[in-house]
Short mmCIF file of C-alpha atoms in Angstrom, two decimals:
data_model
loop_
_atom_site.label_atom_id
_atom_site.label_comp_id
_atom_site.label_asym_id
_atom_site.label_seq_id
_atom_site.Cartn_x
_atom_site.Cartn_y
_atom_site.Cartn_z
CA UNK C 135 5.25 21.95 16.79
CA UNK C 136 8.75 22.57 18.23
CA UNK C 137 11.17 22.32 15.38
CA UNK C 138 14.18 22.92 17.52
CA UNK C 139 16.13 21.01 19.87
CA UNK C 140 18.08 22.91 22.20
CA UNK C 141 20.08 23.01 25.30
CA UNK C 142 18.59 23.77 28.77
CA UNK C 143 21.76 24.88 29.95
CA UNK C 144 21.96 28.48 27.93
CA UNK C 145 18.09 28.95 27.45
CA UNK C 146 18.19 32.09 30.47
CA UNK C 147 20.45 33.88 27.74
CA UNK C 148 19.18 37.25 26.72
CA UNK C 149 17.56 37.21 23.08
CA UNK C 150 19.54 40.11 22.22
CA UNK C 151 22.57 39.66 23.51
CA UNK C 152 22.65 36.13 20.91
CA UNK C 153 21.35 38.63 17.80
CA UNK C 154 24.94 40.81 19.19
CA UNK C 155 26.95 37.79 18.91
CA UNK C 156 25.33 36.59 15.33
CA UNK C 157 25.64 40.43 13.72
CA UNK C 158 29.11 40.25 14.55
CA UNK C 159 29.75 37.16 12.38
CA UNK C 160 27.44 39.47 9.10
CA UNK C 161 29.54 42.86 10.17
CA UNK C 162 33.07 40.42 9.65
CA UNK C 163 31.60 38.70 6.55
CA UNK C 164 29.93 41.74 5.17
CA UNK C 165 32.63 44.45 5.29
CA UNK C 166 35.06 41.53 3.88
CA UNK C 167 33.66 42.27 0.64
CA UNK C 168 33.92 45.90 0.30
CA UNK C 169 37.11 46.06 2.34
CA UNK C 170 38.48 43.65 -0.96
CA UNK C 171 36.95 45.60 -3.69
CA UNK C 172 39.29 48.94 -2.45
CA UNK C 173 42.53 47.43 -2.24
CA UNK C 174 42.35 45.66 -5.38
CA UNK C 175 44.76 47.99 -6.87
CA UNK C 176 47.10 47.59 -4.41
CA UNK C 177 47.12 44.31 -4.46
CA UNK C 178 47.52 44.18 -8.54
CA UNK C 179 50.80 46.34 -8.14
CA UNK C 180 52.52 44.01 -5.20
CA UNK C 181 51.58 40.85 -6.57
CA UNK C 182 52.32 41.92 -10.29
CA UNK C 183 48.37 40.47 -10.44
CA UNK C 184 46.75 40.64 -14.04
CA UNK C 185 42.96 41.38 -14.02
CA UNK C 186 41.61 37.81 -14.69
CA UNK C 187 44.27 37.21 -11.20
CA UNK C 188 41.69 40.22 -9.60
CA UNK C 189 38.95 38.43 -10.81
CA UNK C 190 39.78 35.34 -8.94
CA UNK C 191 40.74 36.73 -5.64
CA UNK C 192 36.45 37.94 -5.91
CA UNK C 193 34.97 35.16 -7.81
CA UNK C 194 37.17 32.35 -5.89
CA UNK C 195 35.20 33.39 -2.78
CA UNK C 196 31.60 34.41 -4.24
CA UNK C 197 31.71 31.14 -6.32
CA UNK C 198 32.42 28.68 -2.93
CA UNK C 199 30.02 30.83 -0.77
CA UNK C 200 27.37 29.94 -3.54
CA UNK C 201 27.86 26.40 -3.81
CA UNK C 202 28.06 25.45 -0.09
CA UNK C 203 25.74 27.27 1.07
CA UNK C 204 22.50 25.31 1.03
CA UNK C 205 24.80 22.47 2.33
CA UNK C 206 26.11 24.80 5.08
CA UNK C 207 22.54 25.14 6.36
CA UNK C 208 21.77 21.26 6.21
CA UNK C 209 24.88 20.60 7.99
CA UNK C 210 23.70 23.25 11.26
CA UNK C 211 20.29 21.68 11.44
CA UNK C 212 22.82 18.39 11.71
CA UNK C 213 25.33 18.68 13.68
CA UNK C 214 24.66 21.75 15.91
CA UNK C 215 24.32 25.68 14.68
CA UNK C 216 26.75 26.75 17.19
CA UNK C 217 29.04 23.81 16.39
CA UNK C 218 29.16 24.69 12.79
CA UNK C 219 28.79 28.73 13.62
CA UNK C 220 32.50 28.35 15.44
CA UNK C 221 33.58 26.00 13.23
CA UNK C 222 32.82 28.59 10.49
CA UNK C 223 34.27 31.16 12.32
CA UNK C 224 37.80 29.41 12.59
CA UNK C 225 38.32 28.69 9.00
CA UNK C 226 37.07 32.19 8.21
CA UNK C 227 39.83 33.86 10.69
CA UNK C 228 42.44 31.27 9.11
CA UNK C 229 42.08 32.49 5.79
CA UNK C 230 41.93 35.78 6.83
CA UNK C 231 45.10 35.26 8.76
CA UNK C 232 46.84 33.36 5.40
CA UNK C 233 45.36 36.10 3.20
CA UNK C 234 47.45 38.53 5.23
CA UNK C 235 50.72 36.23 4.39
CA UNK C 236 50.22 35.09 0.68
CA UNK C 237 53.19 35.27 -1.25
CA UNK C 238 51.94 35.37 -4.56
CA UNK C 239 47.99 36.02 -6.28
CA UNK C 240 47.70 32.56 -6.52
CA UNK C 241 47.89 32.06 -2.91
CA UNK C 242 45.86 34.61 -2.20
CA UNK C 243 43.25 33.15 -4.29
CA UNK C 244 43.69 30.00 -2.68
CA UNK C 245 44.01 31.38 0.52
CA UNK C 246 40.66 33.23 -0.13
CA UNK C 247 38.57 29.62 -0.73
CA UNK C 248 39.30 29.15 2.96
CA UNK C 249 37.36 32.49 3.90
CA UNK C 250 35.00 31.23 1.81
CA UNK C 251 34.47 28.02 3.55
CA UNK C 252 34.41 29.00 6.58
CA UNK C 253 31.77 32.31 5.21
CA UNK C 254 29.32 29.53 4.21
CA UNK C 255 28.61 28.32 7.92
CA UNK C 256 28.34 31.99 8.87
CA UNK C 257 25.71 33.71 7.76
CA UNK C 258 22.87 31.39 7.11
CA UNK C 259 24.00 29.82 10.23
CA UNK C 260 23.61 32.65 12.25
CA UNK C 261 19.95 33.46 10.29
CA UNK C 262 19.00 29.75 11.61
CA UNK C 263 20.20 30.55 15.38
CA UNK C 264 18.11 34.18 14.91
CA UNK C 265 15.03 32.32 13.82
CA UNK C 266 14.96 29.72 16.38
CA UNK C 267 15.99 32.71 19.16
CA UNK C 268 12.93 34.68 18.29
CA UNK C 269 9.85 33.23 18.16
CA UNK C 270 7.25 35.79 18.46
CA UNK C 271 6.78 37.24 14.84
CA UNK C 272 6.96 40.57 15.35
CA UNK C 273 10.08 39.79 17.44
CA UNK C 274 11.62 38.31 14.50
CA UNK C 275 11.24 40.94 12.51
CA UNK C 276 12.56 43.19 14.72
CA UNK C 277 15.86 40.51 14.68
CA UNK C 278 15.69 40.59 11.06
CA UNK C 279 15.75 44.71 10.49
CA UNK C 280 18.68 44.83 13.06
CA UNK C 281 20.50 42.21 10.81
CA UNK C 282 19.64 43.99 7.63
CA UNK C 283 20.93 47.23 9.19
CA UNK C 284 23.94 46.03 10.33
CA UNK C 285 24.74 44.72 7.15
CA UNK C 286 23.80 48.07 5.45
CA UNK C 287 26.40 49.61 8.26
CA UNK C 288 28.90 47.12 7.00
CA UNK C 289 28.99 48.00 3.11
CA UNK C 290 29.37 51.30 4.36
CA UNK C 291 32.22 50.89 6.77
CA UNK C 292 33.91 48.35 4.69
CA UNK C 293 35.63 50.86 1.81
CA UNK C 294 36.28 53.65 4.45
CA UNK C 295 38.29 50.80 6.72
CA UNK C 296 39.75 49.41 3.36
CA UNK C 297 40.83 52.37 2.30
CA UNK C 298 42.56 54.13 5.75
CA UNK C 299 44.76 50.84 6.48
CA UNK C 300 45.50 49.75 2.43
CA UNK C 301 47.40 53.56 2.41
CA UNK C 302 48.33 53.62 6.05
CA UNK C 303 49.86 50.03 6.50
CA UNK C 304 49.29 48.17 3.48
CA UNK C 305 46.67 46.02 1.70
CA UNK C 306 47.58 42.93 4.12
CA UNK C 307 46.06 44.89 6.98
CA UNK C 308 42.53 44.71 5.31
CA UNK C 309 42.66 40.99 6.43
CA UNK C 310 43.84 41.84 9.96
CA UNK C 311 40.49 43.31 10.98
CA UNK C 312 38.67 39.48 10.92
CA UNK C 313 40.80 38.51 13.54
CA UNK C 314 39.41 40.37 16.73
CA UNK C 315 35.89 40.62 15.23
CA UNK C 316 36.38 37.05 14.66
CA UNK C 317 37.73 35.87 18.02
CA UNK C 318 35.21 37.50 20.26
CA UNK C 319 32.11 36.23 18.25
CA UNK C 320 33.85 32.92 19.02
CA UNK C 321 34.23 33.19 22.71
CA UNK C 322 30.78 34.84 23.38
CA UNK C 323 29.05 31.98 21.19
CA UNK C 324 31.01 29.25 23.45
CA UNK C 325 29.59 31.27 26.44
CA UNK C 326 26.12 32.69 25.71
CA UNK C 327 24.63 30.48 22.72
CA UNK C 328 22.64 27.65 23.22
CA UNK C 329 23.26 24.54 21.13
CA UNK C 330 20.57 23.77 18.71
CA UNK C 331 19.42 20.77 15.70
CA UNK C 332 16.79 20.18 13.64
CA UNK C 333 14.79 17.30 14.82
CA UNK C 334 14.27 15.97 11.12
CA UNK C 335 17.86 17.71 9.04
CA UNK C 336 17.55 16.74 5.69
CA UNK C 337 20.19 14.12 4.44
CA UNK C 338 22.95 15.47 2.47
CA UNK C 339 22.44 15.38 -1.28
CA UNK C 340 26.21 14.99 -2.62
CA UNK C 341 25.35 14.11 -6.01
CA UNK C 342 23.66 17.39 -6.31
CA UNK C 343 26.18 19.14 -4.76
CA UNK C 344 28.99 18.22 -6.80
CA UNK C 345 26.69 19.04 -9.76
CA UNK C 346 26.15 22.65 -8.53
CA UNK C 347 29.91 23.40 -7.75
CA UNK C 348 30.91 21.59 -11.26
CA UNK C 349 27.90 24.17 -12.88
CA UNK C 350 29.45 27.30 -11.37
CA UNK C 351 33.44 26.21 -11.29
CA UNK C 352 33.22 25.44 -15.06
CA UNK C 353 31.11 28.48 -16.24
CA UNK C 354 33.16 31.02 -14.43
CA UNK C 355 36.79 29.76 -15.17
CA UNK C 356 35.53 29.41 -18.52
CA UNK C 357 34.16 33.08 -18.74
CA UNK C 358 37.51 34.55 -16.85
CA UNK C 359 39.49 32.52 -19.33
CA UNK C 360 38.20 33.15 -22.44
CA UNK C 361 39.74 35.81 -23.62
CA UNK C 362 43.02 35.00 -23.13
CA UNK C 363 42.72 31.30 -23.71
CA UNK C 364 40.14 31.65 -26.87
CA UNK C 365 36.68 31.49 -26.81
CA UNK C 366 36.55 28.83 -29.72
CA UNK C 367 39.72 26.93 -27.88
CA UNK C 368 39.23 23.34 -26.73
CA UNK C 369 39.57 24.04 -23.07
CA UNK C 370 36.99 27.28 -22.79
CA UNK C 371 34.83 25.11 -25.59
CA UNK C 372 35.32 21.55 -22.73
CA UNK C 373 34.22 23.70 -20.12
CA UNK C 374 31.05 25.29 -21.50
CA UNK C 375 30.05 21.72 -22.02
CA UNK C 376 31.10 20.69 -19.36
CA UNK C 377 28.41 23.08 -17.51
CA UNK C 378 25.64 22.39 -19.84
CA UNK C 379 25.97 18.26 -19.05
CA UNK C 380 25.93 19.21 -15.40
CA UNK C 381 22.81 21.38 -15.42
CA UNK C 382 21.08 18.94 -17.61
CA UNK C 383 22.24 16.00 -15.08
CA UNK C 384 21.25 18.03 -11.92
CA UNK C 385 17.52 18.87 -13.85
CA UNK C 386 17.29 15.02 -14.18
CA UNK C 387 18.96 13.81 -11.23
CA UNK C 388 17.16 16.59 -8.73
CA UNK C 389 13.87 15.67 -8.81
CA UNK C 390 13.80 11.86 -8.34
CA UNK C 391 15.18 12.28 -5.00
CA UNK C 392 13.41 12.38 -1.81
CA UNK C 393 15.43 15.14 -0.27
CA UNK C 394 16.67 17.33 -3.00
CA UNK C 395 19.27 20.25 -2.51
CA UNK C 396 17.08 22.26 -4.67
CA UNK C 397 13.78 21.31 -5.24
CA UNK C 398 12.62 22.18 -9.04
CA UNK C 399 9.44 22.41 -8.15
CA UNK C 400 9.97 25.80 -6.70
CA UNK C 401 10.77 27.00 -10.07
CA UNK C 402 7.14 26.24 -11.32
CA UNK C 403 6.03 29.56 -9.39
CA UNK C 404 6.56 32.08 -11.55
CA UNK C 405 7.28 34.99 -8.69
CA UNK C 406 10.29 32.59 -7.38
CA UNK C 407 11.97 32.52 -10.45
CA UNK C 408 11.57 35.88 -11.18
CA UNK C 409 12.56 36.59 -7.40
CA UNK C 410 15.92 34.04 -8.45
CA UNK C 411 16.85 35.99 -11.91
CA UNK C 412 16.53 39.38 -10.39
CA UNK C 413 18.64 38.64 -7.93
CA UNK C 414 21.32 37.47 -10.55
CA UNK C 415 20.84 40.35 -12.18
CA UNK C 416 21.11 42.88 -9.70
CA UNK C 417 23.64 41.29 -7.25
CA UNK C 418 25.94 40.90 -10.86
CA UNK C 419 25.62 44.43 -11.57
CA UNK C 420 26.44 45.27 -8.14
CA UNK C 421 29.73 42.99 -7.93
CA UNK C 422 30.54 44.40 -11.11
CA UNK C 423 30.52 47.69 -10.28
CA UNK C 424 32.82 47.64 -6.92
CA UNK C 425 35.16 45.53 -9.44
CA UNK C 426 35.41 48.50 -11.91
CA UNK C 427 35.27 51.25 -9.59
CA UNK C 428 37.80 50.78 -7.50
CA UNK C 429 40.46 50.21 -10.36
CA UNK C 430 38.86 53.06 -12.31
CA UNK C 431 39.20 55.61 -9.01
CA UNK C 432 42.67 54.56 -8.57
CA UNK C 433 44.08 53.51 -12.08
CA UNK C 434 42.60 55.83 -13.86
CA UNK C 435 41.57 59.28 -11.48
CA UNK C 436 44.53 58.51 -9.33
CA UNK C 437 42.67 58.31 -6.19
CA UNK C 438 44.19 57.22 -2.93
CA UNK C 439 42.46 53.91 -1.35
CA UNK C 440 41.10 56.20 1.19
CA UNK C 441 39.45 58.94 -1.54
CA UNK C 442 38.28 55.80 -3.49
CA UNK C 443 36.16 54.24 -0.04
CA UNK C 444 35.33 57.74 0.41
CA UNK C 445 33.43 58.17 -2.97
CA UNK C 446 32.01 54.88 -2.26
CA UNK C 447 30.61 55.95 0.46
CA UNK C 448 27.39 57.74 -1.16
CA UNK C 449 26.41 54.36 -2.83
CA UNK C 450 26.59 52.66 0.20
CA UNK C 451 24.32 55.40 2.40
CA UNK C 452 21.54 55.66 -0.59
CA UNK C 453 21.43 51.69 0.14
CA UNK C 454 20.96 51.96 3.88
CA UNK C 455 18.70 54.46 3.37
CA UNK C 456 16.41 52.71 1.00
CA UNK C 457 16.43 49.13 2.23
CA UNK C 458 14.43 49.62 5.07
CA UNK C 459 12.19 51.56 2.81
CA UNK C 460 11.87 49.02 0.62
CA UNK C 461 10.74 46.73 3.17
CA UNK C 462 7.92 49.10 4.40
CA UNK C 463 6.63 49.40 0.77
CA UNK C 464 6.82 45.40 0.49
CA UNK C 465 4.76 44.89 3.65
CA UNK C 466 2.24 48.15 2.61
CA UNK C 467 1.89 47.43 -1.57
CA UNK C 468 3.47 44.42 -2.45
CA UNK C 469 6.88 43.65 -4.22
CA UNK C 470 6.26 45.54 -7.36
CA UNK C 471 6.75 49.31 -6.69
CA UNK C 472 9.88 48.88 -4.40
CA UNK C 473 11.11 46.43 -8.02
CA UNK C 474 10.37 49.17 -10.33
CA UNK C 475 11.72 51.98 -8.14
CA UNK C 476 14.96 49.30 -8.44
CA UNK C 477 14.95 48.87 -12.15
CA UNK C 478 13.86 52.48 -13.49
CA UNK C 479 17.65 53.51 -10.85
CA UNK C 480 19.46 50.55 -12.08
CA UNK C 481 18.71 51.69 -15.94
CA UNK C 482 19.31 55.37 -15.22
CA UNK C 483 22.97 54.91 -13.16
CA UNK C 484 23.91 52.06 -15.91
CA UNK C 485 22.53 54.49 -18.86
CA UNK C 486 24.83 57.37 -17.24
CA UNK C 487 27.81 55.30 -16.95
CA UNK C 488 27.84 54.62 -20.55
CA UNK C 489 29.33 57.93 -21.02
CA UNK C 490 31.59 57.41 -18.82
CA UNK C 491 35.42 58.61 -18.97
CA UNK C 492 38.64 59.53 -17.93
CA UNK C 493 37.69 63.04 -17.19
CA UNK C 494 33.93 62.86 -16.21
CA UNK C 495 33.56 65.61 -13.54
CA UNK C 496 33.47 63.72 -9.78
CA UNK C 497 30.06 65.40 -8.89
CA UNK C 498 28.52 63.65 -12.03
CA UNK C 499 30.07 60.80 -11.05
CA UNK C 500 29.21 60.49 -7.08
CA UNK C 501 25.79 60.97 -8.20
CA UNK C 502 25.26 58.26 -10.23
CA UNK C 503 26.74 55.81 -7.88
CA UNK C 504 23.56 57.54 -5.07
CA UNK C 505 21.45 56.46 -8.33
CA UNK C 506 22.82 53.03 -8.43
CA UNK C 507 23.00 52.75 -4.57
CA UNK C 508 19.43 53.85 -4.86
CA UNK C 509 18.53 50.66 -7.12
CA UNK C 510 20.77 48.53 -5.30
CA UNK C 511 19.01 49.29 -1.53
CA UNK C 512 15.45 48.78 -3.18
CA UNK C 513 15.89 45.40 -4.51
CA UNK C 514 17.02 43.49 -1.79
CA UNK C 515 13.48 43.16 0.36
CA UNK C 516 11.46 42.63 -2.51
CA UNK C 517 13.77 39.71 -3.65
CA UNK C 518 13.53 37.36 -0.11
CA UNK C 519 9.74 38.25 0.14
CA UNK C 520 8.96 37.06 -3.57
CA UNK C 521 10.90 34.02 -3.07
CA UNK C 522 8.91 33.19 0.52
CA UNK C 523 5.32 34.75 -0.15
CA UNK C 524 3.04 31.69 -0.85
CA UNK C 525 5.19 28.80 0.06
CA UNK C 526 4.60 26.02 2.67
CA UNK C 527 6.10 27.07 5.53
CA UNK C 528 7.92 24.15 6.09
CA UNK C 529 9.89 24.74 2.98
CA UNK C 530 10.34 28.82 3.29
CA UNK C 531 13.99 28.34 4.69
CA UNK C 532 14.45 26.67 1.44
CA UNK C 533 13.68 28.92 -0.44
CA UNK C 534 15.13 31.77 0.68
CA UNK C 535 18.68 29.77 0.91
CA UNK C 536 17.69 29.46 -2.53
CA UNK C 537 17.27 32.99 -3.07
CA UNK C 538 20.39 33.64 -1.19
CA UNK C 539 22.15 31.43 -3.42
CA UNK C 540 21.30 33.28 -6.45
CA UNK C 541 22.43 36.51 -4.73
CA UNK C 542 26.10 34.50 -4.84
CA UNK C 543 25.81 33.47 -8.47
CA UNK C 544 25.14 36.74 -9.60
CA UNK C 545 27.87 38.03 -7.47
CA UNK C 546 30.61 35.97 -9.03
CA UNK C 547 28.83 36.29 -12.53
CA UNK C 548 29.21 40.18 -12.50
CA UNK C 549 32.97 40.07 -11.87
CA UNK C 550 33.44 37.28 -14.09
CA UNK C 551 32.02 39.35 -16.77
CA UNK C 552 33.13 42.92 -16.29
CA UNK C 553 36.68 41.63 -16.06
CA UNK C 554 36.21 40.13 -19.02
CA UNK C 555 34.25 42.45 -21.03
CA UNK C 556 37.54 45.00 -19.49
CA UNK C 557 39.78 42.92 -21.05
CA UNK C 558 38.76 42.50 -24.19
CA UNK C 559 38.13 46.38 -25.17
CA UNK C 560 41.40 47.63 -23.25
CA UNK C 561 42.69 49.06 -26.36
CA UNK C 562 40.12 51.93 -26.53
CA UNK C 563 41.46 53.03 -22.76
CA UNK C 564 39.77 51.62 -19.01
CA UNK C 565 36.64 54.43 -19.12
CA UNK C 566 35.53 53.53 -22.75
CA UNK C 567 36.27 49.71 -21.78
CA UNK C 568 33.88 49.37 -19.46
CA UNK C 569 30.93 51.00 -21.67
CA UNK C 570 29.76 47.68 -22.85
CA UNK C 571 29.62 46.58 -19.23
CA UNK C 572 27.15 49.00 -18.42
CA UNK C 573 24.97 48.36 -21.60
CA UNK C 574 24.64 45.04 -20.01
CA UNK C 575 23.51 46.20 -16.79
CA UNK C 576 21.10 48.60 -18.39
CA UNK C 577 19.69 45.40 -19.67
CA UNK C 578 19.35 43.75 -16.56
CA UNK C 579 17.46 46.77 -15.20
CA UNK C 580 14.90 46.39 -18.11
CA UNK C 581 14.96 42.49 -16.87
CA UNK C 582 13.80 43.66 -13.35
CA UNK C 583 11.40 46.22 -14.64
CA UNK C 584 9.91 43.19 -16.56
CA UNK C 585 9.71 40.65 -14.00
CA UNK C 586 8.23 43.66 -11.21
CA UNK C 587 5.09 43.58 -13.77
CA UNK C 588 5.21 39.70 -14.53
CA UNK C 589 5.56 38.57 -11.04
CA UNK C 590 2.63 40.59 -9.74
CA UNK C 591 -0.15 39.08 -12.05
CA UNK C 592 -3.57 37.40 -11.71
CA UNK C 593 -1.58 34.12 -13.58
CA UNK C 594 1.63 34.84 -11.56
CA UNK C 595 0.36 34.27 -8.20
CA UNK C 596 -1.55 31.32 -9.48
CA UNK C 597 1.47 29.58 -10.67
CA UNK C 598 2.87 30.14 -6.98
CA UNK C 599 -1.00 28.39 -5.65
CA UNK C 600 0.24 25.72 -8.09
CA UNK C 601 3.67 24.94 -6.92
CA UNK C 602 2.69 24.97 -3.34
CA UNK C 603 -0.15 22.58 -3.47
CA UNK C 604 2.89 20.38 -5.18
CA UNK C 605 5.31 21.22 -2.06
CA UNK C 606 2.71 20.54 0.15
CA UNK C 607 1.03 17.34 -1.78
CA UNK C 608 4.00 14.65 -2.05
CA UNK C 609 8.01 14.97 -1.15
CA UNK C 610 10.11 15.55 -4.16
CA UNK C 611 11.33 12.23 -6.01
CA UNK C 612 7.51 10.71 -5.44
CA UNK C 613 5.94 9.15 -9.04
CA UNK C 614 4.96 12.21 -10.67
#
């Protein structure tokens, strides 16, 4: 059945040409991240920024991109992909444009919500105008490798790029770079990309919304906070609360109605929620470590920009590398060798940064981050097929936004917390302050090893038969 309604006018346009246009939005959105991550420093010396202000200029963006962007994708089947896919666009190169101009860290952090807006009706946009482009399978996944590559090319461009115009013209510049990028993927998608809807969008669950953003806001101000507010002080105390009345209100609230934003029956399939913590877990460890390094590199080492994107740069290769390799193992074996390959790397690169310190010799050093990269590139495939493998189809875009989602959480969470966990041990120097960091990402790599086994067993997969005859059987918020 045709689950797409489209124009007539732009249906002649070249398949390709549309996945061009739609990779230009993920190389923008992508390299963003990494581009940030370099010319922290910088930006902590002109804007006499403390590291809970570094933290937010991250976490500010990760947190909105993971709270909108379920609703992002509701809003496309809506109102139009390309409508929202331009509109996205704008507010991304606005922000980018006010992010070059902040006067202060606290405009730059405000200034960085509005990339974040307009981030959450990019990419999952542009994944629902790819799926409904390509409609031969092995098409698709031909879309979907050239997507996953070009944001592999992206990590890997982004701290090189950072790092030539932060110590060429300035950290400002970094922002510059949306702007072209930005413009042409609007002007192409005007000309070559054919407006599409769902037939059926699902109706906007605002109740649930606000519960999700109130869940995340709360937690992560609370966790960048803490240490210099208190942990035991009314506010940080309010706000942990706070969360834990929202998450029970959302766990009550979700699954009485018809058209949830997140279904909770997913969650009864125990590969999907393994699929959802691993992804916390290894996107937080990721986030974290792009936070640390580039303020260790520079702060510490006395690295240019460019050096630091330089050293980076073997991290981000071992990923490129491996991803695709990952996702040939998926589709040969099944999730669990590419997810142990993931967490034996993740333990080993976490377990060598322990010792880390102000003097460790750079060869030791750029080979732990090919380690790490190594973990990093193997998780990724295994994550989106676990979430999908043995759901309706009808509800697979759900669950991978859910999936996607989770990537954002843990991104935000691993900031939050190595800023903190940096702050509250500065007194033994940067290199031992971070030690405790790394402990805890040695601990999410035992998590993953754990969850490749769990996820992969006889009473695993039957738990995923389970929830699917309940997808399938009666819409959420029907007498259970």
């Amino acid at each position: 059945m045709n689950t797409t309604i489209a124009d007539s006018g732009r249906s002649a346009t070249h398949p390709n040409l549309i996945l061009g246009i739609c990779c230009l939005s993920l190389l923008m959105v992508a390299m963003d991240a990494t581009i940030v991550n370099v010319a922290l420093p910088s930006i902590r010396r002109d804007l006499v920024a403390s590291i809970s202000g570094l933290q937010w200029v991250i976490d500010a963006y990760t947190m909105v991109v993971a709270s909108l962007l379920m609703l992002a994708g509701s809003m496309a089947d809506r109102f139009g992909r390309r409508r929202v896919f331009q509109t996205g666009m704008a507010l991304f190169m606005l922000g980018s444009l006010l992010c070059s101009i902040a006067p202060n860290i606290q405009g730059l952090v405000a200034f960085r919500i509005v990339q974040a807006l307009g981030a959450t009706m990019l990419n999952p946009v542009a994944m629902s105008i790819i799926a409904n482009t390509f409609h031969e399978p092995k098409a698709r996944a031909r879309a979907i490798g050239v997507w996953g590559a070009v944001a592999g090319v992206s990590m890997a461009l982004g701290p090189v790029i950072g790092g030539v115009l932060t110590e060429s013209i300035g950290w400002r510049s970094i922002f510059w770079v949306n702007l072209p990028v930005g413009a042409a993927a609007m002007l192409l998608a005007a000309r070559y990309i054919p407006e599409s809807k769902a037939p059926h969008p699902r109706r906007v669950d605002a109740v649930g919304q606000l519960l999700v953003f109130v869940i995340l806001a709360t937690v992560t101000y609370a966790v960048i906070e803490g240490p210099h507010a208190g942990w035991r002080s009314p506010t940080i105390m309010g706000l942990f609360s706070a969360s834990a009345l929202a998450l029970i209100a959302l766990l009550i609230y979700e699954p009485r109605r018809h058209e949830p934003l997140i279904d909770i029956r997913f969650f009864r399939s125990a590969p999907f929620s393994s699929a959802t913590l691993i992804a916390v877990c290894s996107f937080s460890a990721f986030s974290g470590f792009l936070f640390l390094n580039a303020l260790y590199l520079q702060e510490v080492r006395g690295l240019s920009a460019f050096q630091t994107g330089l050293c980076t740069l073997p991290l981000a290769l071992a990923t490129i590398l491996c991803s695709p390799l990952s996702g040939r193992l998926v589709g040969t074996y099944g999730t669990r060798p590419s997810l142990m390959a993931s967490g034996v790397a993740t333990i080993t690169s976490a377990l060598l940064m322990t010792q880390l310190t102000a003097t460790t010799p750079l060869p030791w050093l750029l080979l732990t981050y090919v380690i790490f990269g190594v973990g990093f590139g193997m998780v990724n495939a295994p994550i989106t097929n676990t979430a999908v493998s043995g759901m309706p189809k009808a509800q697979a875009g759900l669950a991978a936004a859910v999936a996607s989602t989770s990537r954002q959480i843990g991104a935000s969470l691993g900031v939050a917390l190595a800023g903190t966990i940096l702050g509250t041990h500065m007194h033994h120097g940067f290199a031992e302050a971070s030690h405790p960091f790394w402990w805890l990402v040695t601990g999410g790599g035992a998590t993953v090893l754990l969850l490749a086994w769990l996820s992969n067993t006889r009473w695993a997969h039957e738990t995923t038969r389970h929830a699917a005859h309940l997808l399938e059987e009666a819409p959420a918020g029907a007498a259970a």
